[in-house]
Amino acid sequence: MRRIQVGIVGAGPAGLLLAHLLRQEGVEAVVLEAKSREYLETSPHRIRAGVLEHGAKEILRRAGVGDRMLARGLGHKGIYLGFDGQLLHLDFETLVGKGIWVYGQQYLVQDLIRHHLGVGGEVLFEHEAVDLEDLHTPNPTLVYRTPEGRIGRLRCEFVVAADGSHSSFRRFIPGQRVHEKVYPFAWLGILAEAPPAAEELIYASHPQGFALFSMRSPSLSRNYLQVDPRERLEDWPEERIWEELNLRLGGAAEIRPGPLLEKSLTPMRAWVVEPLHSGRFFVMGDAGHVVPPTGAKGLNLALCDVAVLYRAMCAFYKEGEAHLLDRYTQDVLRHVWQAELFSYWMTTLLHTLRDPFEERLRVAKLRHLAESPLLQGFLAENYVGLHTTVRYVDLIPVQP
């Protein structure tokens, strides 16, 4: 049986970045990934979140994996709020001195794989982690299945689950509690070969429902519509989608249709698992917490978790100190609940609500935001990550 220091389940941004950072400190980390490298890097179903907080961009740059991100990503000073037939621009750089960065998660995964493998890191693609043995010992063991169907084992000093929102490994945390919020709407999302509606993201509030207009590049749009969670994709032909998107802009801007590359329905929900570690087993990213996408926090939270666990493991391996490992759940939940708060605030602020009283309160809050520099500052400081990734930038050493 092979012995390693850290076994990581899942080759998403969190697992790959942690493995890469640990390797730079001389800690052996092996990533187990059920999917193929080709699937992770090229599948159209992997084109996901694209908004990076200021701190997330800096973490990736300092880790030495941000060269293509800086060359090809899009720097944004702020966002637009669309309502009452107008666009209100919130200039984050003026409000809080920092902006955001737009760079697709799929591209980030490609970069992390290339950099990690390029310096001798190890990712076992098409190796499905299936079990965790000896959890409450100094050497938990990862059980995995090879592409040929053979069973293998990795005897680890630490095991980390970073296998996404459908994680099969978070179940190994004993006595876990799940705090959950299910929102009464879903997002109909499209990826289209069409120019974005504006040079920066538009969050549009309309009596018919919320719409988000974002981008992955100057020629690739990622747009969303608030819909009933019982809707079916087949009830939304392309023509109807483009008509509804333009309707919800309310005349404040106009989008031009283009060929659809992807169409999906995403239920809106949030949940947090507590605790997020047990003994030498740790959970990161979407495997332990999910936010509604309105606040663009999911990927950014995963990078926060990486920074916290990386710091704790460095203290253990360099100084023999375990107190930061023991504090992992406590430290992670601080930024997780801050992001849950902001995501809840953004979601309830922008989505049309069924209750007439609550809907009128929502519109009043939106108009108050348009007139209040203090509320605009609250939105800006949370959107750029002053309370999340920015807090952790200095934990990541600058790499050449």
GROMACS .gro file of C-alpha atoms in nm:
model
  400
    1MET     CA    1   0.000   0.000   0.000
    2ARG     CA    2   0.139   0.339  -0.098
    3ARG     CA    3   0.193   0.599   0.175
    4ILE     CA    4   0.156   0.973   0.110
    5GLN     CA    5   0.113   1.286   0.318
    6VAL     CA    6  -0.210   1.437   0.180
    7GLY     CA    7  -0.477   1.265  -0.029
    8ILE     CA    8  -0.721   1.496  -0.207
    9VAL     CA    9  -1.050   1.385  -0.361
   10GLY     CA   10  -1.153   1.600  -0.658
   11ALA     CA   11  -0.956   1.789  -0.926
   12GLY     CA   12  -1.159   2.109  -0.914
   13PRO     CA   13  -1.008   2.450  -0.839
   14ALA     CA   14  -0.992   2.388  -0.463
   15GLY     CA   15  -0.828   2.046  -0.475
   16LEU     CA   16  -0.581   2.140  -0.747
   17LEU     CA   17  -0.477   2.468  -0.586
   18LEU     CA   18  -0.423   2.305  -0.244
   19ALA     CA   19  -0.214   2.028  -0.401
   20HIS     CA   20  -0.010   2.283  -0.594
   21LEU     CA   21   0.056   2.502  -0.290
   22LEU     CA   22   0.150   2.205  -0.070
   23ARG     CA   23   0.390   2.071  -0.330
   24GLN     CA   24   0.567   2.406  -0.333
   25GLU     CA   25   0.624   2.355   0.040
   26GLY     CA   26   0.762   2.005  -0.009
   27VAL     CA   27   0.445   1.826   0.104
   28GLU     CA   28   0.344   1.528  -0.109
   29ALA     CA   29  -0.020   1.555  -0.217
   30VAL     CA   30  -0.197   1.322  -0.459
   31VAL     CA   31  -0.527   1.421  -0.624
   32LEU     CA   32  -0.781   1.150  -0.712
   33GLU     CA   33  -1.029   1.249  -0.985
   34ALA     CA   34  -1.309   1.028  -1.120
   35LYS     CA   35  -1.333   1.210  -1.455
   36SER     CA   36  -1.082   1.221  -1.738
   37ARG     CA   37  -0.851   1.515  -1.796
   38GLU     CA   38  -1.020   1.577  -2.131
   39TYR     CA   39  -1.362   1.600  -1.965
   40LEU     CA   40  -1.240   1.847  -1.703
   41GLU     CA   41  -1.069   2.070  -1.954
   42THR     CA   42  -1.301   2.068  -2.256
   43SER     CA   43  -1.656   1.958  -2.167
   44PRO     CA   44  -1.907   2.240  -2.238
   45HIS     CA   45  -2.092   2.137  -1.921
   46ARG     CA   46  -1.789   2.252  -1.721
   47ILE     CA   47  -1.821   2.620  -1.821
   48ARG     CA   48  -1.925   2.757  -1.483
   49ALA     CA   49  -1.862   3.054  -1.260
   50GLY     CA   50  -1.647   3.329  -1.400
   51VAL     CA   51  -1.634   3.613  -1.143
   52LEU     CA   52  -1.322   3.630  -0.928
   53GLU     CA   53  -1.302   3.861  -0.630
   54HIS     CA   54  -1.004   4.092  -0.610
   55GLY     CA   55  -0.850   3.867  -0.345
   56ALA     CA   56  -0.909   3.552  -0.550
   57LYS     CA   57  -0.722   3.701  -0.843
   58GLU     CA   58  -0.434   3.793  -0.611
   59ILE     CA   59  -0.424   3.447  -0.450
   60LEU     CA   60  -0.395   3.282  -0.793
   61ARG     CA   61  -0.132   3.532  -0.906
   62ARG     CA   62   0.079   3.480  -0.594
   63ALA     CA   63   0.047   3.101  -0.629
   64GLY     CA   64   0.210   3.127  -0.972
   65VAL     CA   65  -0.091   2.999  -1.169
   66GLY     CA   66  -0.240   3.329  -1.288
   67ASP     CA   67  -0.041   3.414  -1.599
   68ARG     CA   68  -0.310   3.324  -1.853
   69MET     CA   69  -0.582   3.464  -1.625
   70LEU     CA   70  -0.410   3.803  -1.622
   71ALA     CA   71  -0.347   3.793  -1.997
   72ARG     CA   72  -0.694   3.682  -2.110
   73GLY     CA   73  -0.930   3.765  -1.824
   74LEU     CA   74  -1.142   4.079  -1.810
   75GLY     CA   75  -1.088   4.337  -1.538
   76HIS     CA   76  -1.412   4.506  -1.428
   77LYS     CA   77  -1.440   4.818  -1.216
   78GLY     CA   78  -1.795   4.734  -1.106
   79ILE     CA   79  -2.139   4.614  -1.213
   80TYR     CA   80  -2.465   4.756  -1.342
   81LEU     CA   81  -2.801   4.734  -1.168
   82GLY     CA   82  -3.093   4.749  -1.410
   83PHE     CA   83  -3.439   4.854  -1.287
   84ASP     CA   84  -3.712   5.106  -1.371
   85GLY     CA   85  -3.582   5.109  -1.730
   86GLN     CA   86  -3.241   5.247  -1.628
   87LEU     CA   87  -2.890   5.121  -1.561
   88LEU     CA   88  -2.717   5.225  -1.241
   89HIS     CA   89  -2.340   5.173  -1.248
   90LEU     CA   90  -2.174   5.083  -0.920
   91ASP     CA   91  -1.804   5.168  -0.948
   92PHE     CA   92  -1.637   4.939  -0.697
   93GLU     CA   93  -1.297   5.099  -0.743
   94THR     CA   94  -1.443   5.435  -0.641
   95LEU     CA   95  -1.649   5.286  -0.357
   96VAL     CA   96  -1.391   5.053  -0.199
   97GLY     CA   97  -1.072   5.084  -0.405
   98LYS     CA   98  -1.083   4.740  -0.569
   99GLY     CA   99  -1.247   4.573  -0.870
  100ILE     CA  100  -1.323   4.219  -0.986
  101TRP     CA  101  -1.192   3.985  -1.255
  102VAL     CA  102  -1.392   3.776  -1.505
  103TYR     CA  103  -1.228   3.447  -1.601
  104GLY     CA  104  -1.413   3.119  -1.659
  105GLN     CA  105  -1.370   2.841  -1.404
  106GLN     CA  106  -1.302   2.587  -1.680
  107TYR     CA  107  -1.003   2.793  -1.794
  108LEU     CA  108  -0.880   2.813  -1.435
  109VAL     CA  109  -0.897   2.433  -1.405
  110GLN     CA  110  -0.697   2.400  -1.727
  111ASP     CA  111  -0.434   2.637  -1.587
  112LEU     CA  112  -0.410   2.457  -1.253
  113ILE     CA  113  -0.374   2.116  -1.416
  114ARG     CA  114  -0.106   2.241  -1.653
  115HIS     CA  115   0.095   2.417  -1.384
  116HIS     CA  116   0.068   2.137  -1.127
  117LEU     CA  117   0.162   1.858  -1.366
  118GLY     CA  118   0.430   2.077  -1.520
  119VAL     CA  119   0.624   2.093  -1.193
  120GLY     CA  120   0.588   1.723  -1.117
  121GLY     CA  121   0.261   1.724  -0.928
  122GLU     CA  122   0.040   1.416  -0.937
  123VAL     CA  123  -0.324   1.394  -1.045
  124LEU     CA  124  -0.469   1.046  -1.096
  125PHE     CA  125  -0.743   1.102  -1.354
  126GLU     CA  126  -1.019   0.840  -1.391
  127HIS     CA  127  -0.940   0.713  -1.042
  128GLU     CA  128  -1.265   0.722  -0.844
  129ALA     CA  129  -1.236   0.752  -0.467
  130VAL     CA  130  -1.495   0.514  -0.322
  131ASP     CA  131  -1.430   0.483   0.051
  132LEU     CA  132  -1.242   0.618   0.350
  133GLU     CA  133  -1.101   0.375   0.605
  134ASP     CA  134  -0.935   0.424   0.944
  135LEU     CA  135  -1.084   0.774   0.974
  136HIS     CA  136  -1.004   0.820   1.341
  137THR     CA  137  -0.640   0.718   1.322
  138PRO     CA  138  -0.322   0.910   1.233
  139ASN     CA  139  -0.332   0.740   0.892
  140PRO     CA  140  -0.675   0.754   0.723
  141THR     CA  141  -0.683   0.546   0.406
  142LEU     CA  142  -0.836   0.645   0.073
  143VAL     CA  143  -0.984   0.357  -0.123
  144TYR     CA  144  -1.012   0.411  -0.499
  145ARG     CA  145  -1.104   0.231  -0.821
  146THR     CA  146  -0.867   0.243  -1.118
  147PRO     CA  147  -0.982   0.281  -1.482
  148GLU     CA  148  -0.939  -0.097  -1.515
  149GLY     CA  149  -1.170  -0.158  -1.218
  150ARG     CA  150  -0.901  -0.258  -0.970
  151ILE     CA  151  -0.918  -0.142  -0.608
  152GLY     CA  152  -0.625   0.053  -0.468
  153ARG     CA  153  -0.543   0.227  -0.141
  154LEU     CA  154  -0.352   0.535  -0.033
  155ARG     CA  155  -0.242   0.550   0.330
  156CYS     CA  156  -0.248   0.922   0.413
  157GLU     CA  157  -0.159   1.154   0.695
  158PHE     CA  158  -0.450   1.380   0.594
  159VAL     CA  159  -0.747   1.337   0.360
  160VAL     CA  160  -0.928   1.630   0.198
  161ALA     CA  161  -1.265   1.607   0.021
  162ALA     CA  162  -1.297   1.869  -0.253
  163ASP     CA  163  -1.537   1.673  -0.471
  164GLY     CA  164  -1.809   1.932  -0.523
  165SER     CA  165  -2.168   1.982  -0.416
  166HIS     CA  166  -2.258   1.619  -0.488
  167SER     CA  167  -1.975   1.500  -0.264
  168SER     CA  168  -1.990   1.138  -0.159
  169PHE     CA  169  -1.722   1.195   0.103
  170ARG     CA  170  -1.868   1.457   0.336
  171ARG     CA  171  -2.080   1.176   0.480
  172PHE     CA  172  -1.772   1.059   0.669
  173ILE     CA  173  -1.796   1.353   0.909
  174PRO     CA  174  -1.973   1.209   1.213
  175GLY     CA  175  -2.256   1.404   1.374
  176GLN     CA  176  -2.273   1.656   1.091
  177ARG     CA  177  -2.554   1.909   1.072
  178VAL     CA  178  -2.680   2.068   0.751
  179HIS     CA  179  -2.821   2.422   0.758
  180GLU     CA  180  -3.025   2.466   0.441
  181LYS     CA  181  -3.225   2.732   0.258
  182VAL     CA  182  -3.428   2.650  -0.055
  183TYR     CA  183  -3.529   2.950  -0.264
  184PRO     CA  184  -3.866   2.949  -0.450
  185PHE     CA  185  -3.713   2.997  -0.796
  186ALA     CA  186  -3.455   2.858  -1.036
  187TRP     CA  187  -3.218   3.000  -1.297
  188LEU     CA  188  -3.252   2.921  -1.665
  189GLY     CA  189  -2.899   2.971  -1.795
  190ILE     CA  190  -2.759   2.994  -2.146
  191LEU     CA  191  -2.412   3.011  -2.293
  192ALA     CA  192  -2.421   3.178  -2.634
  193GLU     CA  193  -2.190   3.294  -2.909
  194ALA     CA  194  -2.311   3.651  -2.877
  195PRO     CA  195  -2.158   3.978  -2.758
  196PRO     CA  196  -2.237   4.070  -2.395
  197ALA     CA  197  -2.515   4.320  -2.324
  198ALA     CA  198  -2.261   4.561  -2.168
  199GLU     CA  199  -1.892   4.584  -2.092
  200GLU     CA  200  -1.964   4.477  -1.733
  201LEU     CA  201  -2.223   4.250  -1.567
  202ILE     CA  202  -2.585   4.364  -1.551
  203TYR     CA  203  -2.809   4.253  -1.263
  204ALA     CA  204  -3.158   4.334  -1.390
  205SER     CA  205  -3.468   4.351  -1.171
  206HIS     CA  206  -3.802   4.343  -1.357
  207PRO     CA  207  -4.162   4.268  -1.249
  208GLN     CA  208  -4.144   3.960  -1.476
  209GLY     CA  209  -3.838   3.834  -1.288
  210PHE     CA  210  -3.466   3.876  -1.239
  211ALA     CA  211  -3.208   3.844  -1.520
  212LEU     CA  212  -2.829   3.839  -1.513
  213PHE     CA  213  -2.617   3.935  -1.812
  214SER     CA  214  -2.256   3.823  -1.786
  215MET     CA  215  -1.978   3.707  -2.015
  216ARG     CA  216  -1.688   3.468  -2.055
  217SER     CA  217  -1.519   3.671  -2.329
  218PRO     CA  218  -1.602   3.966  -2.559
  219SER     CA  219  -1.781   3.720  -2.790
  220LEU     CA  220  -1.922   3.468  -2.540
  221SER     CA  221  -2.225   3.557  -2.324
  222ARG     CA  222  -2.351   3.381  -2.012
  223ASN     CA  223  -2.707   3.494  -1.931
  224TYR     CA  224  -2.968   3.382  -1.677
  225LEU     CA  225  -3.342   3.418  -1.621
  226GLN     CA  226  -3.535   3.374  -1.299
  227VAL     CA  227  -3.796   3.101  -1.358
  228ASP     CA  228  -4.025   2.880  -1.158
  229PRO     CA  229  -3.836   2.571  -1.036
  230ARG     CA  230  -4.102   2.352  -1.202
  231GLU     CA  231  -4.018   2.485  -1.550
  232ARG     CA  232  -3.889   2.249  -1.820
  233LEU     CA  233  -3.611   2.328  -2.065
  234GLU     CA  234  -3.821   2.214  -2.359
  235ASP     CA  235  -4.070   2.492  -2.281
  236TRP     CA  236  -3.799   2.751  -2.347
  237PRO     CA  237  -3.705   2.760  -2.718
  238GLU     CA  238  -3.428   2.998  -2.820
  239GLU     CA  239  -3.661   3.267  -2.951
  240ARG     CA  240  -3.851   3.282  -2.623
  241ILE     CA  241  -3.530   3.306  -2.421
  242TRP     CA  242  -3.395   3.601  -2.620
  243GLU     CA  243  -3.730   3.781  -2.607
  244GLU     CA  244  -3.750   3.737  -2.230
  245LEU     CA  245  -3.393   3.852  -2.176
  246ASN     CA  246  -3.459   4.173  -2.369
  247LEU     CA  247  -3.790   4.224  -2.188
  248ARG     CA  248  -3.624   4.208  -1.849
  249LEU     CA  249  -3.365   4.464  -1.949
  250GLY     CA  250  -3.662   4.702  -1.961
  251GLY     CA  251  -3.521   4.907  -2.245
  252ALA     CA  252  -3.209   5.001  -2.050
  253ALA     CA  253  -2.994   4.801  -2.295
  254GLU     CA  254  -3.040   4.550  -2.573
  255ILE     CA  255  -2.880   4.216  -2.648
  256ARG     CA  256  -2.826   4.053  -2.983
  257PRO     CA  257  -2.910   3.683  -3.018
  258GLY     CA  258  -2.646   3.428  -3.113
  259PRO     CA  259  -2.613   3.048  -3.136
  260LEU     CA  260  -2.673   2.870  -2.804
  261LEU     CA  261  -2.392   2.643  -2.685
  262GLU     CA  262  -2.561   2.533  -2.365
  263LYS     CA  263  -2.895   2.560  -2.186
  264SER     CA  264  -2.953   2.455  -1.825
  265LEU     CA  265  -3.184   2.485  -1.524
  266THR     CA  266  -3.034   2.542  -1.179
  267PRO     CA  267  -3.243   2.529  -0.860
  268MET     CA  268  -3.157   2.806  -0.616
  269ARG     CA  269  -3.049   2.679  -0.278
  270ALA     CA  270  -2.795   2.728  -0.003
  271TRP     CA  271  -2.658   2.496   0.260
  272VAL     CA  272  -2.369   2.468   0.504
  273VAL     CA  273  -2.236   2.149   0.661
  274GLU     CA  274  -2.111   2.172   1.018
  275PRO     CA  275  -1.851   2.067   1.127
  276LEU     CA  276  -1.623   2.072   0.822
  277HIS     CA  277  -1.357   1.841   0.959
  278SER     CA  278  -1.314   1.539   1.180
  279GLY     CA  279  -0.973   1.426   1.300
  280ARG     CA  280  -0.748   1.426   0.995
  281PHE     CA  281  -1.030   1.449   0.742
  282PHE     CA  282  -1.127   1.790   0.597
  283VAL     CA  283  -1.396   1.914   0.357
  284MET     CA  284  -1.346   2.213   0.124
  285GLY     CA  285  -1.548   2.418  -0.123
  286ASP     CA  286  -1.887   2.307  -0.254
  287ALA     CA  287  -1.846   1.973  -0.079
  288GLY     CA  288  -1.911   2.159   0.247
  289HIS     CA  289  -2.111   2.469   0.156
  290VAL     CA  290  -2.317   2.605  -0.132
  291VAL     CA  291  -2.443   2.959  -0.194
  292PRO     CA  292  -2.696   3.082  -0.449
  293PRO     CA  293  -2.500   3.212  -0.751
  294THR     CA  294  -2.641   3.566  -0.728
  295GLY     CA  295  -2.345   3.696  -0.529
  296ALA     CA  296  -2.079   3.511  -0.736
  297LYS     CA  297  -1.926   3.359  -0.423
  298GLY     CA  298  -1.896   2.981  -0.478
  299LEU     CA  299  -1.553   2.960  -0.644
  300ASN     CA  300  -1.420   3.241  -0.427
  301LEU     CA  301  -1.523   3.063  -0.107
  302ALA     CA  302  -1.343   2.749  -0.223
  303LEU     CA  303  -1.020   2.949  -0.257
  304CYS     CA  304  -1.073   3.087   0.095
  305ASP     CA  305  -1.099   2.731   0.228
  306VAL     CA  306  -0.775   2.642   0.048
  307ALA     CA  307  -0.592   2.934   0.209
  308VAL     CA  308  -0.712   2.837   0.558
  309LEU     CA  309  -0.621   2.469   0.521
  310TYR     CA  310  -0.289   2.546   0.351
  311ARG     CA  311  -0.188   2.772   0.640
  312ALA     CA  312  -0.288   2.505   0.892
  313MET     CA  313  -0.100   2.227   0.715
  314CYS     CA  314   0.211   2.442   0.677
  315ALA     CA  315   0.205   2.508   1.053
  316PHE     CA  316   0.177   2.133   1.114
  317TYR     CA  317   0.453   2.024   0.879
  318LYS     CA  318   0.695   2.310   0.945
  319GLU     CA  319   0.640   2.376   1.316
  320GLY     CA  320   0.462   2.067   1.446
  321GLU     CA  321   0.164   2.283   1.547
  322ALA     CA  322  -0.187   2.138   1.513
  323HIS     CA  323  -0.397   2.417   1.666
  324LEU     CA  324  -0.484   2.572   1.326
  325LEU     CA  325  -0.600   2.232   1.201
  326ASP     CA  326  -0.824   2.206   1.507
  327ARG     CA  327  -0.967   2.553   1.427
  328TYR     CA  328  -1.039   2.472   1.061
  329THR     CA  329  -1.418   2.456   1.089
  330GLN     CA  330  -1.435   2.768   1.305
  331ASP     CA  331  -1.212   2.970   1.071
  332VAL     CA  332  -1.387   2.857   0.752
  333LEU     CA  333  -1.737   2.920   0.883
  334ARG     CA  334  -1.651   3.286   0.940
  335HIS     CA  335  -1.610   3.360   0.569
  336VAL     CA  336  -1.877   3.109   0.465
  337TRP     CA  337  -2.152   3.273   0.669
  338GLN     CA  338  -2.043   3.619   0.558
  339ALA     CA  339  -2.086   3.503   0.197
  340GLU     CA  340  -2.418   3.335   0.278
  341LEU     CA  341  -2.539   3.665   0.423
  342PHE     CA  342  -2.437   3.862   0.116
  343SER     CA  343  -2.574   3.602  -0.126
  344TYR     CA  344  -2.907   3.597   0.059
  345TRP     CA  345  -2.918   3.977   0.054
  346MET     CA  346  -2.846   3.996  -0.320
  347THR     CA  347  -3.088   3.715  -0.402
  348THR     CA  348  -3.382   3.858  -0.210
  349LEU     CA  349  -3.302   4.210  -0.333
  350LEU     CA  350  -3.308   4.124  -0.703
  351HIS     CA  351  -3.553   3.835  -0.753
  352THR     CA  352  -3.922   3.906  -0.796
  353LEU     CA  353  -4.109   3.769  -0.493
  354ARG     CA  354  -4.452   3.607  -0.486
  355ASP     CA  355  -4.585   3.781  -0.175
  356PRO     CA  356  -4.716   4.130  -0.275
  357PHE     CA  357  -4.607   4.290   0.052
  358GLU     CA  358  -4.256   4.144   0.036
  359GLU     CA  359  -4.229   4.239  -0.331
  360ARG     CA  360  -4.308   4.603  -0.255
  361LEU     CA  361  -4.051   4.602   0.025
  362ARG     CA  362  -3.798   4.455  -0.217
  363VAL     CA  363  -3.854   4.733  -0.472
  364ALA     CA  364  -3.824   4.992  -0.195
  365LYS     CA  365  -3.491   4.841  -0.087
  366LEU     CA  366  -3.366   4.848  -0.445
  367ARG     CA  367  -3.456   5.215  -0.486
  368HIS     CA  368  -3.298   5.292  -0.149
  369LEU     CA  369  -2.978   5.125  -0.268
  370ALA     CA  370  -2.974   5.350  -0.574
  371GLU     CA  371  -2.976   5.656  -0.346
  372SER     CA  372  -2.753   5.538  -0.063
  373PRO     CA  373  -2.371   5.546  -0.090
  374LEU     CA  374  -2.359   5.346   0.234
  375LEU     CA  375  -2.561   5.058   0.090
  376GLN     CA  376  -2.364   5.075  -0.232
  377GLY     CA  377  -2.048   5.046  -0.024
  378PHE     CA  378  -2.186   4.739   0.155
  379LEU     CA  379  -2.257   4.574  -0.181
  380ALA     CA  380  -1.917   4.671  -0.322
  381GLU     CA  381  -1.706   4.556  -0.027
  382ASN     CA  382  -1.878   4.218  -0.023
  383TYR     CA  383  -1.874   4.171  -0.401
  384VAL     CA  384  -1.499   4.235  -0.433
  385GLY     CA  385  -1.429   4.011  -0.132
  386LEU     CA  386  -1.304   4.243   0.144
  387HIS     CA  387  -1.446   3.998   0.402
  388THR     CA  388  -1.354   3.679   0.216
  389THR     CA  389  -1.057   3.628  -0.020
  390VAL     CA  390  -0.892   3.965   0.048
  391ARG     CA  391  -0.843   3.856   0.411
  392TYR     CA  392  -0.631   3.559   0.299
  393VAL     CA  393  -0.408   3.700   0.025
  394ASP     CA  394  -0.108   3.743   0.255
  395LEU     CA  395  -0.123   3.374   0.355
  396ILE     CA  396  -0.009   3.276   0.006
  397PRO     CA  397   0.364   3.322  -0.061
  398VAL     CA  398   0.458   3.483  -0.391
  399GLN     CA  399   0.584   3.220  -0.636
  400PRO     CA  400   0.808   3.290  -0.936
   0.00000   0.00000   0.00000
